[in-house]
Amino acid sequence: MSDHGFRDFYYHGGAFNNIDHDQQSYGGETDHMYRVSSSSIDPSYMSFTDCLHSTSMDYGSLEKAFGLSPTSSEVFSSVEGGNRTMMKQHVGADELGGNTGEVTATLNSSVSSSSSEAGCEEDSDKSKKDGQPKGSDDGGESSKKGNKAKMKGEKKQREPRFAFVTKSEVDQLEDGYRWRKYGQKAVKNSPYPRSYYRCTTQKCTVKKRVERSFQDPSTVITTYEGQHNHPLPTTLRGSAAGLFPPSMFPPSMLTPSPLGRPSFPHELLMQMPNYHHQMNNQAPAGSMFAENFSPFHQYVHQHQPDYGLLQDMVPSTFLKHEP
DNA sequence: CGATTTTGACCAGCGC
DNA sequence: GCGCTGGTCAAAATCG
């Protein structure tokens, strides 16, 4: 995976109050980035999972969802250069306070089949999994190669992707779905490996990649690809629903997408540190907030132009300065 | 014992 | 054409 594929979507453990949308095209492929800063969230009062699970969102919906946030919105910058356009929306910054964490998310949609990054992924997956059963009699080697050959000649449209950068000590964040790990690779220029997961639900082709940022080892980058075609596992769904009533979300987030894709946002929300903490109990109480989540840290680190804004929003002690 | 993870091998795409 | 890299497979190991 290439670094340019990532866009940032920050969740700061609270109601979204700072949303960036970044869109970029790469030879016919379009990435969508939603960087959302938020704060002051009451974990018992949010349910991205439940409300979003019942609906699929396309990127337009996502934009609307965040752009039309009840506390929105103010466009504070707009930059265009080359084939890249950037728009930022400042949403309800006055809600800042008591920041607990952050999540960065990326939308990466495909509008053509020219991408090499994941262009044949789904295709190969299907051809291998569905077209040819495992453990065929002709031997592992030949079957493998036969499958690979089968996917040749036809490139498949790349699934839209949606990436999050989450501050967490654990790599595998609970998002309500069950995943099976099918691979792990060393990442170039990073001491941390990248893990590949596939949704264990039958006929669900959703995949995700999880890797730890080498720049900031406290952050985990999770990239979702594809759309779940099934409900959340009931047990998790039930608990999630209890935690996160949908009432807090703007109507656009609850509106089924005309395109029927993707369902990422709920996963974004399921990965929110508070939720994860509650679900897994993998960190001492408070540690996630006090240590793992330094609000706006990465945001500021990576996006200097926003510093002025952030300064207005965040105590200076939260801000990380370049040396 | 079934489900999941680990891990080395394989393959395709891309850049040089 | 070759090497590098990302992504996937699948057998073996491990887990619950």
mmCIF file of C-alpha atoms (C1' of nucleotides) in Angstrom:
data_model
loop_
_atom_site.group_PDB
_atom_site.id
_atom_site.type_symbol
_atom_site.label_atom_id
_atom_site.label_comp_id
_atom_site.label_asym_id
_atom_site.label_seq_id
_atom_site.Cartn_x
_atom_site.Cartn_y
_atom_site.Cartn_z
ATOM 1 C CA MET A 1 0.000 0.000 0.000
ATOM 2 C CA SER A 2 1.265 3.391 -0.757
ATOM 3 C CA ASP A 3 1.353 6.217 1.677
ATOM 4 C CA HIS A 4 -0.457 8.520 -0.650
ATOM 5 C CA GLY A 5 -3.435 6.288 -0.377
ATOM 6 C CA PHE A 6 -4.188 7.445 3.076
ATOM 7 C CA ARG A 7 -6.231 10.362 4.017
ATOM 8 C CA ASP A 8 -6.933 11.376 7.471
ATOM 9 C CA PHE A 9 -10.070 11.305 9.441
ATOM 10 C CA TYR A 10 -9.572 12.158 13.011
ATOM 11 C CA TYR A 11 -11.838 11.259 15.750
ATOM 12 C CA HIS A 12 -11.048 12.873 19.010
ATOM 13 C CA GLY A 13 -13.258 10.949 21.262
ATOM 14 C CA GLY A 14 -16.035 13.426 21.148
ATOM 15 C CA ALA A 15 -18.679 14.991 19.037
ATOM 16 C CA PHE A 16 -17.176 15.827 15.734
ATOM 17 C CA ASN A 17 -16.177 19.382 15.731
ATOM 18 C CA ASN A 18 -13.594 19.617 13.046
ATOM 19 C CA ILE A 19 -14.042 17.962 9.743
ATOM 20 C CA ASP A 20 -11.821 17.969 6.738
ATOM 21 C CA HIS A 21 -12.691 16.520 3.465
ATOM 22 C CA ASP A 22 -9.899 15.773 1.095
ATOM 23 C CA GLN A 23 -10.419 14.416 -2.325
ATOM 24 C CA GLN A 24 -7.689 13.342 -4.614
ATOM 25 C CA SER A 25 -7.512 11.592 -7.910
ATOM 26 C CA TYR A 26 -4.796 9.267 -9.006
ATOM 27 C CA GLY A 27 -5.131 8.338 -12.595
ATOM 28 C CA GLY A 28 -8.833 7.866 -12.481
ATOM 29 C CA GLU A 29 -8.922 6.685 -8.946
ATOM 30 C CA THR A 30 -10.401 8.959 -6.392
ATOM 31 C CA ASP A 31 -9.589 9.081 -2.749
ATOM 32 C CA HIS A 32 -11.802 10.692 -0.246
ATOM 33 C CA MET A 33 -10.442 11.835 2.999
ATOM 34 C CA TYR A 34 -12.432 12.837 5.938
ATOM 35 C CA ARG A 35 -10.465 14.214 8.757
ATOM 36 C CA VAL A 36 -12.631 14.797 11.711
ATOM 37 C CA SER A 37 -11.611 16.178 14.988
ATOM 38 C CA SER A 38 -13.982 15.878 17.798
ATOM 39 C CA SER A 39 -14.122 16.164 21.488
ATOM 40 C CA SER A 40 -16.154 15.941 24.592
ATOM 41 C CA ILE A 41 -17.901 12.825 23.692
ATOM 42 C CA ASP A 42 -19.844 10.809 26.074
ATOM 43 C CA PRO A 43 -19.219 7.221 25.105
ATOM 44 C CA SER A 44 -22.522 6.199 26.483
ATOM 45 C CA TYR A 45 -24.199 8.500 24.083
ATOM 46 C CA MET A 46 -23.088 7.478 20.714
ATOM 47 C CA SER A 47 -23.888 4.738 18.361
ATOM 48 C CA PHE A 48 -22.353 4.925 15.020
ATOM 49 C CA THR A 49 -22.472 1.237 14.814
ATOM 50 C CA ASP A 50 -26.101 0.736 15.184
ATOM 51 C CA CYS A 51 -27.413 3.621 13.247
ATOM 52 C CA LEU A 52 -24.965 3.279 10.491
ATOM 53 C CA HIS A 53 -25.098 -0.386 10.256
ATOM 54 C CA SER A 54 -28.682 -0.318 9.222
ATOM 55 C CA THR A 55 -27.775 1.842 6.323
ATOM 56 C CA SER A 56 -25.139 2.050 3.750
ATOM 57 C CA MET A 57 -23.504 5.305 3.028
ATOM 58 C CA ASP A 58 -21.825 6.552 -0.022
ATOM 59 C CA TYR A 59 -19.283 9.225 0.139
ATOM 60 C CA GLY A 60 -21.800 11.871 -0.581
ATOM 61 C CA SER A 61 -23.751 10.719 2.383
ATOM 62 C CA LEU A 62 -20.699 10.738 4.472
ATOM 63 C CA GLU A 63 -19.900 14.216 3.453
ATOM 64 C CA LYS A 64 -23.381 15.270 4.227
ATOM 65 C CA ALA A 65 -23.350 13.374 7.422
ATOM 66 C CA PHE A 66 -20.427 15.249 8.696
ATOM 67 C CA GLY A 67 -20.961 18.442 6.845
ATOM 68 C CA LEU A 68 -24.486 18.666 8.088
ATOM 69 C CA SER A 69 -23.605 17.799 11.568
ATOM 70 C CA PRO A 70 -25.895 19.505 14.011
ATOM 71 C CA THR A 71 -22.985 21.528 15.212
ATOM 72 C CA SER A 72 -21.666 22.415 11.837
ATOM 73 C CA SER A 73 -20.275 24.184 9.976
ATOM 74 C CA GLU A 74 -17.787 26.642 8.728
ATOM 75 C CA VAL A 75 -15.548 26.270 5.773
ATOM 76 C CA PHE A 76 -12.231 27.572 6.836
ATOM 77 C CA SER A 77 -9.986 26.758 3.982
ATOM 78 C CA SER A 78 -10.061 25.572 0.469
ATOM 79 C CA VAL A 79 -7.033 24.657 -1.509
ATOM 80 C CA GLU A 80 -6.666 23.396 -4.987
ATOM 81 C CA GLY A 81 -3.517 22.291 -6.666
ATOM 82 C CA GLY A 82 -2.899 20.025 -9.589
ATOM 83 C CA ASN A 83 -5.570 17.429 -9.653
ATOM 84 C CA ARG A 84 -5.950 17.586 -5.962
ATOM 85 C CA THR A 85 -8.624 19.526 -4.250
ATOM 86 C CA MET A 86 -9.035 20.043 -0.607
ATOM 87 C CA MET A 87 -11.840 21.387 1.422
ATOM 88 C CA LYS A 88 -12.006 21.778 5.090
ATOM 89 C CA GLN A 89 -14.941 22.360 7.230
ATOM 90 C CA HIS A 90 -14.702 23.590 10.678
ATOM 91 C CA VAL A 91 -17.543 22.210 12.651
ATOM 92 C CA GLY A 92 -18.583 23.298 16.034
ATOM 93 C CA ALA A 93 -15.217 23.980 17.515
ATOM 94 C CA ASP A 94 -16.804 25.439 20.546
ATOM 95 C CA GLU A 95 -17.575 21.997 21.787
ATOM 96 C CA LEU A 96 -13.997 21.303 22.474
ATOM 97 C CA GLY A 97 -12.967 20.148 25.846
ATOM 98 C CA GLY A 98 -12.054 16.948 27.572
ATOM 99 C CA ASN A 99 -10.589 15.377 24.512
ATOM 100 C CA THR A 100 -10.021 11.741 24.875
ATOM 101 C CA GLY A 101 -8.697 10.351 21.677
ATOM 102 C CA GLU A 102 -8.499 10.550 17.977
ATOM 103 C CA VAL A 103 -9.229 8.558 14.943
ATOM 104 C CA THR A 104 -8.175 9.312 11.456
ATOM 105 C CA ALA A 105 -10.218 7.899 8.666
ATOM 106 C CA THR A 106 -9.758 7.720 4.971
ATOM 107 C CA LEU A 107 -12.135 7.154 2.178
ATOM 108 C CA ASN A 108 -10.653 5.771 -0.933
ATOM 109 C CA SER A 109 -13.101 5.169 -3.647
ATOM 110 C CA SER A 110 -12.447 3.737 -6.997
ATOM 111 C CA VAL A 111 -13.918 5.196 -10.084
ATOM 112 C CA SER A 112 -11.967 3.213 -12.553
ATOM 113 C CA SER A 113 -10.197 -0.046 -12.954
ATOM 114 C CA SER A 114 -6.825 1.440 -13.516
ATOM 115 C CA SER A 115 -5.641 1.185 -9.992
ATOM 116 C CA SER A 116 -3.057 -1.387 -9.246
ATOM 117 C CA GLU A 117 -3.213 -1.126 -5.551
ATOM 118 C CA ALA A 118 -6.247 -3.205 -5.105
ATOM 119 C CA GLY A 119 -7.640 -3.410 -8.539
ATOM 120 C CA CYS A 120 -7.774 -7.138 -8.777
ATOM 121 C CA GLU A 121 -8.101 -7.871 -5.149
ATOM 122 C CA GLU A 122 -11.745 -8.600 -5.008
ATOM 123 C CA ASP A 123 -11.602 -10.324 -8.274
ATOM 124 C CA SER A 124 -8.832 -12.606 -7.298
ATOM 125 C CA ASP A 125 -10.534 -13.223 -4.082
ATOM 126 C CA LYS A 126 -13.713 -14.305 -5.689
ATOM 127 C CA SER A 127 -12.087 -16.333 -8.351
ATOM 128 C CA LYS A 128 -10.002 -18.100 -5.813
ATOM 129 C CA LYS A 129 -12.584 -18.594 -3.190
ATOM 130 C CA ASP A 130 -15.695 -19.123 -5.177
ATOM 131 C CA GLY A 131 -14.496 -20.251 -8.529
ATOM 132 C CA GLN A 132 -12.144 -22.819 -7.223
ATOM 133 C CA PRO A 133 -12.488 -24.665 -3.961
ATOM 134 C CA LYS A 134 -9.632 -25.021 -1.587
ATOM 135 C CA GLY A 135 -7.540 -28.140 -1.478
ATOM 136 C CA SER A 136 -8.173 -29.285 -4.976
ATOM 137 C CA ASP A 137 -6.792 -32.639 -5.990
ATOM 138 C CA ASP A 138 -4.369 -31.291 -8.496
ATOM 139 C CA GLY A 139 -2.011 -30.226 -5.776
ATOM 140 C CA GLY A 140 -1.501 -26.983 -3.963
ATOM 141 C CA GLU A 141 0.989 -25.475 -6.319
ATOM 142 C CA SER A 142 -0.913 -25.972 -9.499
ATOM 143 C CA SER A 143 -4.165 -24.853 -8.020
ATOM 144 C CA LYS A 144 -2.577 -21.706 -6.727
ATOM 145 C CA LYS A 145 -1.107 -20.812 -10.046
ATOM 146 C CA GLY A 146 -4.226 -21.739 -11.882
ATOM 147 C CA ASN A 147 -6.170 -19.342 -9.777
ATOM 148 C CA LYS A 148 -3.766 -16.571 -10.379
ATOM 149 C CA ALA A 149 -3.952 -17.140 -14.079
ATOM 150 C CA LYS A 150 -7.684 -17.048 -13.917
ATOM 151 C CA MET A 151 -7.774 -13.547 -12.639
ATOM 152 C CA LYS A 152 -5.643 -12.332 -15.456
ATOM 153 C CA GLY A 153 -7.181 -10.485 -18.298
ATOM 154 C CA GLU A 154 -9.921 -8.960 -16.292
ATOM 155 C CA LYS A 155 -9.294 -6.206 -13.889
ATOM 156 C CA LYS A 156 -11.903 -5.549 -11.385
ATOM 157 C CA GLN A 157 -12.954 -2.273 -10.037
ATOM 158 C CA ARG A 158 -11.286 -1.589 -6.829
ATOM 159 C CA GLU A 159 -13.451 -1.461 -3.787
ATOM 160 C CA PRO A 160 -13.667 1.838 -2.032
ATOM 161 C CA ARG A 161 -11.516 2.009 0.980
ATOM 162 C CA PHE A 162 -11.862 3.797 4.195
ATOM 163 C CA ALA A 163 -8.948 4.153 6.514
ATOM 164 C CA PHE A 164 -8.697 5.171 10.101
ATOM 165 C CA VAL A 165 -5.798 6.172 12.201
ATOM 166 C CA THR A 166 -6.581 5.283 15.740
ATOM 167 C CA LYS A 167 -4.572 5.865 18.814
ATOM 168 C CA SER A 168 -4.482 2.554 20.495
ATOM 169 C CA GLU A 169 -2.105 0.136 22.056
ATOM 170 C CA VAL A 170 -3.848 -2.813 20.515
ATOM 171 C CA ASP A 171 -3.760 -3.492 16.813
ATOM 172 C CA GLN A 172 -7.017 -5.298 16.482
ATOM 173 C CA LEU A 173 -9.728 -2.849 17.255
ATOM 174 C CA GLU A 174 -13.174 -4.100 18.039
ATOM 175 C CA ASP A 175 -15.553 -2.893 15.372
ATOM 176 C CA GLY A 176 -18.441 -5.224 15.884
ATOM 177 C CA TYR A 177 -17.628 -7.650 13.123
ATOM 178 C CA ARG A 178 -15.712 -10.859 13.239
ATOM 179 C CA TRP A 179 -12.503 -10.988 11.281
ATOM 180 C CA ARG A 180 -10.157 -13.715 10.307
ATOM 181 C CA LYS A 181 -6.561 -12.908 9.758
ATOM 182 C CA TYR A 182 -5.290 -14.236 6.467
ATOM 183 C CA GLY A 183 -1.929 -12.651 6.135
ATOM 184 C CA GLN A 184 0.741 -10.488 7.548
ATOM 185 C CA LYS A 185 3.445 -8.608 5.784
ATOM 186 C CA ALA A 186 6.338 -6.493 6.780
ATOM 187 C CA VAL A 187 5.795 -2.911 5.799
ATOM 188 C CA LYS A 188 8.460 -1.085 3.944
ATOM 189 C CA ASN A 189 10.105 1.625 5.993
ATOM 190 C CA SER A 190 8.295 0.471 9.049
ATOM 191 C CA PRO A 191 9.269 -1.902 11.826
ATOM 192 C CA TYR A 192 5.644 -2.829 12.278
ATOM 193 C CA PRO A 193 3.953 -5.481 10.194
ATOM 194 C CA ARG A 194 0.684 -5.062 8.386
ATOM 195 C CA SER A 195 -2.031 -7.580 9.092
ATOM 196 C CA TYR A 196 -4.732 -8.566 6.645
ATOM 197 C CA TYR A 197 -8.171 -9.530 7.837
ATOM 198 C CA ARG A 198 -11.257 -10.772 6.092
ATOM 199 C CA CYS A 199 -14.786 -10.717 7.407
ATOM 200 C CA THR A 200 -15.651 -14.213 8.525
ATOM 201 C CA THR A 201 -19.248 -13.940 7.451
ATOM 202 C CA GLN A 202 -20.017 -16.050 4.433
ATOM 203 C CA LYS A 203 -20.099 -14.185 1.155
ATOM 204 C CA CYS A 204 -18.975 -11.022 2.813
ATOM 205 C CA THR A 205 -15.956 -9.763 0.949
ATOM 206 C CA VAL A 206 -15.023 -6.976 3.276
ATOM 207 C CA LYS A 207 -11.382 -6.855 4.159
ATOM 208 C CA LYS A 208 -9.321 -4.715 6.374
ATOM 209 C CA ARG A 209 -5.674 -4.031 6.867
ATOM 210 C CA VAL A 210 -4.216 -3.070 10.152
ATOM 211 C CA GLU A 211 -0.820 -1.596 10.667
ATOM 212 C CA ARG A 212 0.878 0.499 13.246
ATOM 213 C CA SER A 213 2.251 3.821 12.214
ATOM 214 C CA PHE A 214 5.994 3.871 12.371
ATOM 215 C CA GLN A 215 5.911 7.616 12.723
ATOM 216 C CA ASP A 216 3.716 7.392 15.725
ATOM 217 C CA PRO A 217 3.703 3.875 17.146
ATOM 218 C CA SER A 218 0.836 4.787 19.373
ATOM 219 C CA THR A 219 -1.428 4.980 16.356
ATOM 220 C CA VAL A 220 -2.939 2.141 14.418
ATOM 221 C CA ILE A 221 -3.951 2.516 10.795
ATOM 222 C CA THR A 222 -6.956 0.442 9.837
ATOM 223 C CA THR A 223 -8.078 0.334 6.238
ATOM 224 C CA TYR A 224 -11.451 -1.132 5.371
ATOM 225 C CA GLU A 225 -12.250 -2.304 1.900
ATOM 226 C CA GLY A 226 -15.626 -3.330 0.666
ATOM 227 C CA GLN A 227 -19.026 -3.302 2.179
ATOM 228 C CA HIS A 228 -20.576 -5.642 4.666
ATOM 229 C CA ASN A 229 -23.631 -7.346 3.244
ATOM 230 C CA HIS A 230 -24.862 -8.630 6.559
ATOM 231 C CA PRO A 231 -25.804 -7.303 9.939
ATOM 232 C CA LEU A 232 -23.478 -7.084 12.827
ATOM 233 C CA PRO A 233 -23.145 -10.192 14.899
ATOM 234 C CA THR A 234 -26.137 -10.001 17.189
ATOM 235 C CA THR A 235 -24.262 -10.126 20.452
ATOM 236 C CA LEU A 236 -22.037 -7.255 19.569
ATOM 237 C CA ARG A 237 -24.791 -5.428 17.857
ATOM 238 C CA GLY A 238 -26.921 -5.587 20.914
ATOM 239 C CA SER A 239 -24.310 -4.170 23.154
ATOM 240 C CA ALA A 240 -23.361 -1.586 20.633
ATOM 241 C CA ALA A 241 -26.925 -0.488 20.258
ATOM 242 C CA GLY A 242 -27.131 -0.017 23.941
ATOM 243 C CA LEU A 243 -24.075 2.099 23.968
ATOM 244 C CA PHE A 244 -24.743 4.158 20.927
ATOM 245 C CA PRO A 245 -28.290 5.283 20.276
ATOM 246 C CA PRO A 246 -28.653 6.654 16.774
ATOM 247 C CA SER A 247 -30.408 9.757 17.899
ATOM 248 C CA MET A 248 -27.287 11.792 17.964
ATOM 249 C CA PHE A 249 -26.640 11.495 14.273
ATOM 250 C CA PRO A 250 -27.731 13.789 11.551
ATOM 251 C CA PRO A 251 -30.476 12.403 9.352
ATOM 252 C CA SER A 252 -28.160 12.093 6.425
ATOM 253 C CA MET A 253 -26.145 9.547 8.264
ATOM 254 C CA LEU A 254 -29.211 7.464 8.722
ATOM 255 C CA THR A 255 -30.314 7.670 5.164
ATOM 256 C CA PRO A 256 -29.627 4.688 2.976
ATOM 257 C CA SER A 257 -27.156 5.455 0.295
ATOM 258 C CA PRO A 258 -28.426 5.500 -3.235
ATOM 259 C CA LEU A 259 -25.333 3.640 -4.165
ATOM 260 C CA GLY A 260 -25.626 1.210 -1.352
ATOM 261 C CA ARG A 261 -22.037 1.591 -0.387
ATOM 262 C CA PRO A 262 -19.988 1.590 1.640
ATOM 263 C CA SER A 263 -20.823 0.949 5.245
ATOM 264 C CA PHE A 264 -17.581 2.189 6.597
ATOM 265 C CA PRO A 265 -18.691 4.906 8.908
ATOM 266 C CA HIS A 266 -20.143 2.600 11.431
ATOM 267 C CA GLU A 267 -16.868 0.858 11.561
ATOM 268 C CA LEU A 268 -15.175 4.103 12.106
ATOM 269 C CA LEU A 269 -17.332 4.647 15.038
ATOM 270 C CA MET A 270 -17.015 1.203 16.375
ATOM 271 C CA GLN A 271 -13.351 1.811 16.547
ATOM 272 C CA MET A 272 -13.673 4.800 18.647
ATOM 273 C CA PRO A 273 -11.372 4.436 21.563
ATOM 274 C CA ASN A 274 -14.050 4.689 24.148
ATOM 275 C CA TYR A 275 -16.057 1.978 22.608
ATOM 276 C CA HIS A 276 -13.105 -0.223 22.148
ATOM 277 C CA HIS A 277 -12.031 0.271 25.648
ATOM 278 C CA GLN A 278 -15.374 -0.753 26.948
ATOM 279 C CA MET A 279 -15.639 -3.755 24.753
ATOM 280 C CA ASN A 280 -12.247 -5.207 25.358
ATOM 281 C CA ASN A 281 -11.051 -3.988 28.672
ATOM 282 C CA GLN A 282 -7.579 -4.184 27.362
ATOM 283 C CA ALA A 283 -6.225 -1.155 29.035
ATOM 284 C CA PRO A 284 -6.298 0.056 32.560
ATOM 285 C CA ALA A 285 -9.104 2.442 33.226
ATOM 286 C CA GLY A 286 -8.220 5.869 32.096
ATOM 287 C CA SER A 287 -5.040 4.923 30.403
ATOM 288 C CA MET A 288 -6.481 5.244 26.992
ATOM 289 C CA PHE A 289 -7.414 8.762 27.627
ATOM 290 C CA ALA A 290 -4.502 9.840 29.650
ATOM 291 C CA GLU A 291 -1.773 8.157 27.695
ATOM 292 C CA ASN A 292 -2.912 6.732 24.437
ATOM 293 C CA PHE A 293 -4.894 9.620 23.240
ATOM 294 C CA SER A 294 -3.200 12.895 23.034
ATOM 295 C CA PRO A 295 -5.801 15.022 21.368
ATOM 296 C CA PHE A 296 -4.846 16.697 18.150
ATOM 297 C CA HIS A 297 -1.364 15.449 18.478
ATOM 298 C CA GLN A 298 -1.067 13.839 15.115
ATOM 299 C CA TYR A 299 -3.418 16.210 13.536
ATOM 300 C CA VAL A 300 -1.227 19.089 14.391
ATOM 301 C CA HIS A 301 1.896 17.206 13.654
ATOM 302 C CA GLN A 302 0.839 16.404 10.147
ATOM 303 C CA HIS A 303 -1.174 19.414 9.279
ATOM 304 C CA GLN A 304 0.639 22.467 10.352
ATOM 305 C CA PRO A 305 -1.686 24.861 8.568
ATOM 306 C CA ASP A 306 -4.376 23.864 10.971
ATOM 307 C CA TYR A 307 -2.389 24.837 13.932
ATOM 308 C CA GLY A 308 -3.873 28.241 14.186
ATOM 309 C CA LEU A 309 -7.296 26.807 14.354
ATOM 310 C CA LEU A 310 -6.293 24.151 16.757
ATOM 311 C CA GLN A 311 -4.673 26.614 18.969
ATOM 312 C CA ASP A 312 -8.004 28.215 19.355
ATOM 313 C CA MET A 313 -9.554 24.922 20.142
ATOM 314 C CA VAL A 314 -7.022 23.082 22.192
ATOM 315 C CA PRO A 315 -4.883 23.962 25.128
ATOM 316 C CA SER A 316 -1.365 24.462 23.931
ATOM 317 C CA THR A 317 -0.171 21.627 26.077
ATOM 318 C CA PHE A 318 -1.981 19.236 23.784
ATOM 319 C CA LEU A 319 -0.219 20.421 20.716
ATOM 320 C CA LYS A 320 2.841 18.768 19.435
ATOM 321 C CA HIS A 321 5.399 20.990 17.887
ATOM 322 C CA GLU A 322 7.904 20.136 15.292
ATOM 323 C CA PRO A 323 11.415 20.235 16.637
ATOM 324 C "C1'" DC B 1 -12.477 -30.597 16.932
ATOM 325 C "C1'" DG B 2 -13.638 -26.549 14.563
ATOM 326 C "C1'" DA B 3 -12.087 -21.907 14.208
ATOM 327 C "C1'" DT B 4 -8.428 -18.881 14.028
ATOM 328 C "C1'" DT B 5 -3.609 -17.439 13.675
ATOM 329 C "C1'" DT B 6 1.023 -17.914 11.970
ATOM 330 C "C1'" DT B 7 4.137 -17.922 8.381
ATOM 331 C "C1'" DG B 8 6.630 -18.973 4.227
ATOM 332 C "C1'" DA B 9 5.688 -19.154 -0.554
ATOM 333 C "C1'" DC B 10 3.592 -17.473 -4.511
ATOM 334 C "C1'" DC B 11 1.848 -14.099 -7.817
ATOM 335 C "C1'" DA B 12 0.789 -9.617 -10.095
ATOM 336 C "C1'" DG B 13 1.817 -4.977 -10.803
ATOM 337 C "C1'" DC B 14 4.997 -1.400 -11.102
ATOM 338 C "C1'" DG B 15 9.283 1.153 -11.633
ATOM 339 C "C1'" DC B 16 13.786 1.195 -13.330
ATOM 340 C "C1'" DG C 1 13.662 -8.124 -18.220
ATOM 341 C "C1'" DC C 2 14.438 -7.849 -13.471
ATOM 342 C "C1'" DG C 3 13.804 -6.749 -8.833
ATOM 343 C "C1'" DC C 4 10.861 -4.904 -5.410
ATOM 344 C "C1'" DT C 5 6.603 -4.643 -3.055
ATOM 345 C "C1'" DG C 6 1.860 -5.490 -1.737
ATOM 346 C "C1'" DG C 7 -1.544 -8.832 -1.349
ATOM 347 C "C1'" DT C 8 -3.060 -13.546 -0.925
ATOM 348 C "C1'" DC C 9 -2.857 -18.533 -0.291
ATOM 349 C "C1'" DA C 10 -2.629 -22.523 2.380
ATOM 350 C "C1'" DA C 11 -0.375 -25.870 5.444
ATOM 351 C "C1'" DA C 12 0.837 -26.094 10.047
ATOM 352 C "C1'" DA C 13 0.292 -24.544 14.562
ATOM 353 C "C1'" DT C 14 -2.440 -22.773 18.093
ATOM 354 C "C1'" DC C 15 -6.540 -21.670 20.556
ATOM 355 C "C1'" DG C 16 -11.038 -22.155 22.830
#
